Coordinates of C-alpha atoms in Angstrom, one line a residue:
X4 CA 27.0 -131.2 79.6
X5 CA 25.7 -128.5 81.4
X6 CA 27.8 -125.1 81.9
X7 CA 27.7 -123.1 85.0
X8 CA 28.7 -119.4 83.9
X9 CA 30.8 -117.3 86.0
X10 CA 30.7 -113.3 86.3
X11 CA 34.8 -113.4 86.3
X12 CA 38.1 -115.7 87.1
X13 CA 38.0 -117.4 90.1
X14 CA 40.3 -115.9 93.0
X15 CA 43.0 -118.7 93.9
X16 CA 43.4 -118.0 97.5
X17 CA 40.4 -119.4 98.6
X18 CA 40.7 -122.2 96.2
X19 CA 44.1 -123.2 97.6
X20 CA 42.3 -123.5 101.0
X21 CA 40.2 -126.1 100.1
X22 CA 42.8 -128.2 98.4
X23 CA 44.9 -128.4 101.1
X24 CA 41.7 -129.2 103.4
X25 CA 41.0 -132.0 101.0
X26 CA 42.7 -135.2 101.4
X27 CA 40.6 -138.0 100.8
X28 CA 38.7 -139.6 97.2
X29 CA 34.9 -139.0 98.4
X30 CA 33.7 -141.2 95.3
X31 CA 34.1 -142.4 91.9
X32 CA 32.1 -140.2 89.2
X33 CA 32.5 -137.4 87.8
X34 CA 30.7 -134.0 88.2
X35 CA 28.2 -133.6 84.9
X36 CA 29.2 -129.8 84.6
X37 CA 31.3 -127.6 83.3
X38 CA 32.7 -124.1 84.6
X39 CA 33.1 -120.8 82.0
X40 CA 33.7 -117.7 81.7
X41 CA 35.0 -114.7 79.4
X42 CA 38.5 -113.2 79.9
X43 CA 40.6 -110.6 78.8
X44 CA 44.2 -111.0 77.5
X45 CA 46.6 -108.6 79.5
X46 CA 49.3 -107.4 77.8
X47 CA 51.8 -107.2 80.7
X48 CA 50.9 -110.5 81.8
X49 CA 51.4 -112.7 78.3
X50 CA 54.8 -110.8 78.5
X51 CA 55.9 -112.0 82.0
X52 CA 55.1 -115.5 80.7
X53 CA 57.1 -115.2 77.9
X54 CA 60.3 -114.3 79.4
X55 CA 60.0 -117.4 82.2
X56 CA 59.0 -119.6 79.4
X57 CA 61.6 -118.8 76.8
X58 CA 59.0 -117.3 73.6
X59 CA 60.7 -114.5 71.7
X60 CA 58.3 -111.8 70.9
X61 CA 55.0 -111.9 68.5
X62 CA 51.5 -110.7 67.5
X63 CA 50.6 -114.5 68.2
X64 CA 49.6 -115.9 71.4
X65 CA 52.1 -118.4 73.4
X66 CA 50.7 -121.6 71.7
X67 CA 50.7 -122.5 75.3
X68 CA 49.4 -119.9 76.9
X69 CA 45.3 -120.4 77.2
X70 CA 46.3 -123.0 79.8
X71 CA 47.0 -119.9 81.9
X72 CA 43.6 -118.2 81.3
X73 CA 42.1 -121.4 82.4
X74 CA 43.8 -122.1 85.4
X75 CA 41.5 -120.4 88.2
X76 CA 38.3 -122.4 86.3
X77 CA 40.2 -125.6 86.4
X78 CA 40.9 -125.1 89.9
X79 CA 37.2 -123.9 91.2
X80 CA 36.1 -127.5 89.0
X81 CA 38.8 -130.0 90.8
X82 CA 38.2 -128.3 94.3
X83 CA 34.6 -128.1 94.4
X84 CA 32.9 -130.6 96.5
X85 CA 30.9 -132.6 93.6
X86 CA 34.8 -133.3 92.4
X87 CA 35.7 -137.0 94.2
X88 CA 39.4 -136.6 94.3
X89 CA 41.9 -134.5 95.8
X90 CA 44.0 -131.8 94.0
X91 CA 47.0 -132.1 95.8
X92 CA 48.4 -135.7 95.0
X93 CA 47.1 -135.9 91.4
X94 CA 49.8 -137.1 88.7
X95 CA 49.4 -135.1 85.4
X96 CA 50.4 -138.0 83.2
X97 CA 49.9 -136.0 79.4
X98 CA 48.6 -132.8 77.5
X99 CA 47.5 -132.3 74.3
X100 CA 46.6 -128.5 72.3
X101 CA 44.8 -128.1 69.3
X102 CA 45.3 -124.4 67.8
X103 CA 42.2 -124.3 65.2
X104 CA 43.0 -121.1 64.1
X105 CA 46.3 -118.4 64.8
X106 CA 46.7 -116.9 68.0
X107 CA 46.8 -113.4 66.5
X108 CA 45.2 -110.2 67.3
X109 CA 43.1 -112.0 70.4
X110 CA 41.5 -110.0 73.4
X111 CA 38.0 -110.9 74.7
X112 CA 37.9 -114.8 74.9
X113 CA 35.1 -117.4 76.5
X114 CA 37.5 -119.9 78.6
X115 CA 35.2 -123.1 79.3
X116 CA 36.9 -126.5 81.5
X117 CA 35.2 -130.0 82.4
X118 CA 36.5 -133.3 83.6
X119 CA 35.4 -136.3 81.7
X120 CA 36.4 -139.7 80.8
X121 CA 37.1 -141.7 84.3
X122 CA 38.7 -145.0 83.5
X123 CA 40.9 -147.7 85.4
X124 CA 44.4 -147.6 85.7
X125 CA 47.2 -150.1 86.8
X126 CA 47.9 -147.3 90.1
X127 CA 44.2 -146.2 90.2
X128 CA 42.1 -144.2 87.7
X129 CA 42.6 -141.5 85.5
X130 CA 40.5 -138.6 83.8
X131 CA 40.8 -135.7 81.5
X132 CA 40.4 -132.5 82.4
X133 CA 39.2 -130.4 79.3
X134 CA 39.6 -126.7 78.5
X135 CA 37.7 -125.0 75.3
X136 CA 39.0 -121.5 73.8
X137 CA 36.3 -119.6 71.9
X138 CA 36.5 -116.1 70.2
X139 CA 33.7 -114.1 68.6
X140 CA 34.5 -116.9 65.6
X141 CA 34.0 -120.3 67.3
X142 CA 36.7 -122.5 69.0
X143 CA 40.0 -121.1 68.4
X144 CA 41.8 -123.4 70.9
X145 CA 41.3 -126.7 73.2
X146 CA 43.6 -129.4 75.7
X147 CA 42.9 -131.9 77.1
X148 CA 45.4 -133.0 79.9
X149 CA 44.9 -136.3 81.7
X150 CA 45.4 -136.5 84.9
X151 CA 45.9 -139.8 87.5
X152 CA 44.8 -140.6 91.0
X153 CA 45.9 -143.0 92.4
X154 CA 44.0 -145.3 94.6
X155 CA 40.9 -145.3 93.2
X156 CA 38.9 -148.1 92.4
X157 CA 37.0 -148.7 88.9
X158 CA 36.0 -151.4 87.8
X159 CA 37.1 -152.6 84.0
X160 CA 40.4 -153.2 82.5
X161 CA 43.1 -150.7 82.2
X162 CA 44.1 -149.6 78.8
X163 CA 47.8 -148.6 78.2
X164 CA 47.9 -145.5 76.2
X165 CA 51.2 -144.0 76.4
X166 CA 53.0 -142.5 73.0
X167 CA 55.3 -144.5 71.4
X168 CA 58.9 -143.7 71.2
X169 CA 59.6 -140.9 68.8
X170 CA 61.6 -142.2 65.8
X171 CA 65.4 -140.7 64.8
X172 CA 65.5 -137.3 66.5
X173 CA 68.8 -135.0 66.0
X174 CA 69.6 -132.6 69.4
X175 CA 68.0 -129.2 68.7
X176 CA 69.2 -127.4 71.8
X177 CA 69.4 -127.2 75.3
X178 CA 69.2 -125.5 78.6
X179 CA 69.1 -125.2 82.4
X180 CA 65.8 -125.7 84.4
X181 CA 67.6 -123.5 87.3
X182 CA 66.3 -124.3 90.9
X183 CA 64.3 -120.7 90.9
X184 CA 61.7 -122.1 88.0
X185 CA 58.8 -123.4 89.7
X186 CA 58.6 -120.2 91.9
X187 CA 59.1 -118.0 88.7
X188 CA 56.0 -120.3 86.6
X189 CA 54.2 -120.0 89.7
X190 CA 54.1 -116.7 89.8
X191 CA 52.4 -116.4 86.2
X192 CA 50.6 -119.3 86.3
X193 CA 49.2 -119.2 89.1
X194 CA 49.9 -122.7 89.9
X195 CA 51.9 -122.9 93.6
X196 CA 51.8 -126.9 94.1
X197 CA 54.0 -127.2 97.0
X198 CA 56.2 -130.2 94.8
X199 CA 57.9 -127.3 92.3
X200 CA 58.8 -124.4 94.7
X201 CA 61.3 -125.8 97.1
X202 CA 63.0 -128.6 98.1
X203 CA 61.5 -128.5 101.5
X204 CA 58.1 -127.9 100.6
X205 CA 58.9 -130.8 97.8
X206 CA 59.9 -133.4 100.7
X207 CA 56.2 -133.2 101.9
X208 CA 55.0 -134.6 99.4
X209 CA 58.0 -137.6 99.0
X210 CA 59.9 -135.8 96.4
X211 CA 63.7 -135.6 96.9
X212 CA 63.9 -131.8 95.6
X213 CA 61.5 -129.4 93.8
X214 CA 60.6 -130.4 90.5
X215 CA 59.8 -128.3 87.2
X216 CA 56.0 -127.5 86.0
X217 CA 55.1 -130.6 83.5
X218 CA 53.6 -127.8 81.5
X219 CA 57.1 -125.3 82.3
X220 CA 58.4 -127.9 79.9
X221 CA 56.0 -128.2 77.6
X222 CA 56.0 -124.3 77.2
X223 CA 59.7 -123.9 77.1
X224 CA 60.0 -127.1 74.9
X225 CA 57.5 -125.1 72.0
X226 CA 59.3 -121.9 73.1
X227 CA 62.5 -123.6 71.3
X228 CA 60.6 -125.2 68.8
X229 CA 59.4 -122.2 67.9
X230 CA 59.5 -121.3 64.0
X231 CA 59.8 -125.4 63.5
X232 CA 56.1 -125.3 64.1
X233 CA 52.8 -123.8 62.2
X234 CA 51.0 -121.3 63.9
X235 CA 47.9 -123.4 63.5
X236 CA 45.5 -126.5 62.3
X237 CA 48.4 -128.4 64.7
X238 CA 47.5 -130.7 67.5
X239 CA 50.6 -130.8 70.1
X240 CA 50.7 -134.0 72.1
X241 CA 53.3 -134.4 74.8
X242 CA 53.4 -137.3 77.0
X243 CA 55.3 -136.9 80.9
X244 CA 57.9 -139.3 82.1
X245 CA 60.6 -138.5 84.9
X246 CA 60.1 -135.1 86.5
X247 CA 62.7 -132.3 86.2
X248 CA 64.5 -131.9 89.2
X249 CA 65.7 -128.7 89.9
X250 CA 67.9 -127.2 89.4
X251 CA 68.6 -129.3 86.3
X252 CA 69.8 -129.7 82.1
X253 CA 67.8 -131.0 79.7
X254 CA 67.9 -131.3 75.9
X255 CA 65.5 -131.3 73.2
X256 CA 65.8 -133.9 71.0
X257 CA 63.6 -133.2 67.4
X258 CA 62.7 -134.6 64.2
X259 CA 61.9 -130.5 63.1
X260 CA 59.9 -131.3 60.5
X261 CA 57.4 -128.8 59.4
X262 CA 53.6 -129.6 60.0
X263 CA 54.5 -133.0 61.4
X264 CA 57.3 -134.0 64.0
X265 CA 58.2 -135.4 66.8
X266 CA 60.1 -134.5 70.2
X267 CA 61.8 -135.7 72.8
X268 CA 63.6 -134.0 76.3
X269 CA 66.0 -135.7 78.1
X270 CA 68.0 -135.5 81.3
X271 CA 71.2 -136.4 82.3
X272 CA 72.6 -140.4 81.9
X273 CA 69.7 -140.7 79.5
X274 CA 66.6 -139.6 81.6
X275 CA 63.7 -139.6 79.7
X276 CA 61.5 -136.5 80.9
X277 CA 59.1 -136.3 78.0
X278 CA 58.0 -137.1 74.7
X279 CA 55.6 -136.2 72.2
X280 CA 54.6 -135.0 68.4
X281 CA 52.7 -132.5 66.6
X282 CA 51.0 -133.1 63.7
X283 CA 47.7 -131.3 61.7
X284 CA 44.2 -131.5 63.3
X285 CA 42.8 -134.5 62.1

């Protein structure tokens, strides 16, 4: 792996740009690099993403939340033109976050993301797209989300790797995904794919109406988890089904067990939207 270092975060305008100027798979490997760089935590900022995701206030990170720090490096990697496939139009199938250590007390991080593991799939191929979290200690924090094209070609088999379904869950709660939400995760995320901000700008890309951020739910999902969960040595795998249409209701379904559960979040007439589980680091 070789890591290209970058004086500061990516600015998303120009990135945008060439996503929506790119809308063809130019090939079928992977670039061989990686993109970092160091970041500050801002205050005012962790706070806006708290109140759109539902996290009461803490001296601990979101457990969520280094996704956000990541976002313009992720972006620079899947737009750049070593990457074969085009950002608009890929399918973000799962995500999983490992919290080594608690999110406390954190300020100056190093925010690394690559994309490895190409494989077939039954509608094309998919990959991973990997983000590391590092503090003056070592890695505090890592993802991976995996991520599908479709229309590519591989050659080899494809392997079916989705989560099973979660055993006897109880309903924890639940709550409105109001038709505002992808313009409000937008805004502090950062991410403005056309698909979650209106229904218009939805029907471009074949959607009936704007759907929620698959990591919105994730996010809000832990937000209302919440003291359920430790605030570290926990891997948090979630797995995504049906989108979210907005405005919508789901509810969390939970086993609520302590350092190992799972979840579930439904919509209405028994829409499966996600699942996953959390367990300790392995």
């Amino acid at each position: 792996m070789q890591w290209q270092t970058l004086d500061s975060t990516p600015s998303l305008l120009p990135l945008y740009w060439r996503a929506a100027l790119k809308r063809k798979i130019t090939g079928s490997t992977l670039p061989e690099h990686g993109l970092r760089c160091r970041v500050s935590v801002n205050p005012r900022a962790i706070a806006a993403y708290r109140k759109v995701c539902g996290f009461a206030d803490s001296p601990m990170l979101p457990a969520t939340y280094p996704h956000i720090l990541a976002f313009g490096l992720q972006m620079q990697l899947l737009t750049d033109k070593a990457f074969p496939f085009p950002l608009l139009g890929l399918i973000h199938l799962s995500n999983r976050i490992r919290i080594h250590r608690p999110l406390g007390g954190v300020g100056d991080l190093s925010v690394g993301v690559y994309a490895h593991d190409l494989r077939p799939h039954a509608k094309g191929a998919t990959f991973e797209i990997v983000t590391v979290v590092e503090d003056a200690l070592g890695l505090l924090w890592e993802a991976e989300s995996q991520m599908l094209c479709r229309g590519v070609k591989l050659d080899g088999e494809a392997v079916d790797n989705t989560l099973q379904v979660p055993g006897p869950t109880i309903e924890l709660t639940r709550w409105k995904a109001p038709a505002d939400i992808g313009r409000r995760y937008a805004r502090v995320s950062g991410d403005y794919n056309p698909i979650h901000l209106s229904a218009p700008t939805a029907k471009l890309f074949g959607f009936p109406q704007a759907i929620a951020h698959g990591l919105w739910n994730k996010a809000r999902t832990l937000a209302a988890l919440g003291e359920h969960l430790p605030v570290a040595n926990i891997e948090i795998e979630v797995e995504f089904k049906k989108p979210v249409r907005l405005p919508g209701e789901v509810v969390l379904m939970s086993s609520a067990a302590g350092s190992s559960g799972e979840l579930e979040l439904n919509g209405t007439g028994d829409i499966q939207h996600m699942l996953g589980k959390w367990r300790p680091i392995a």
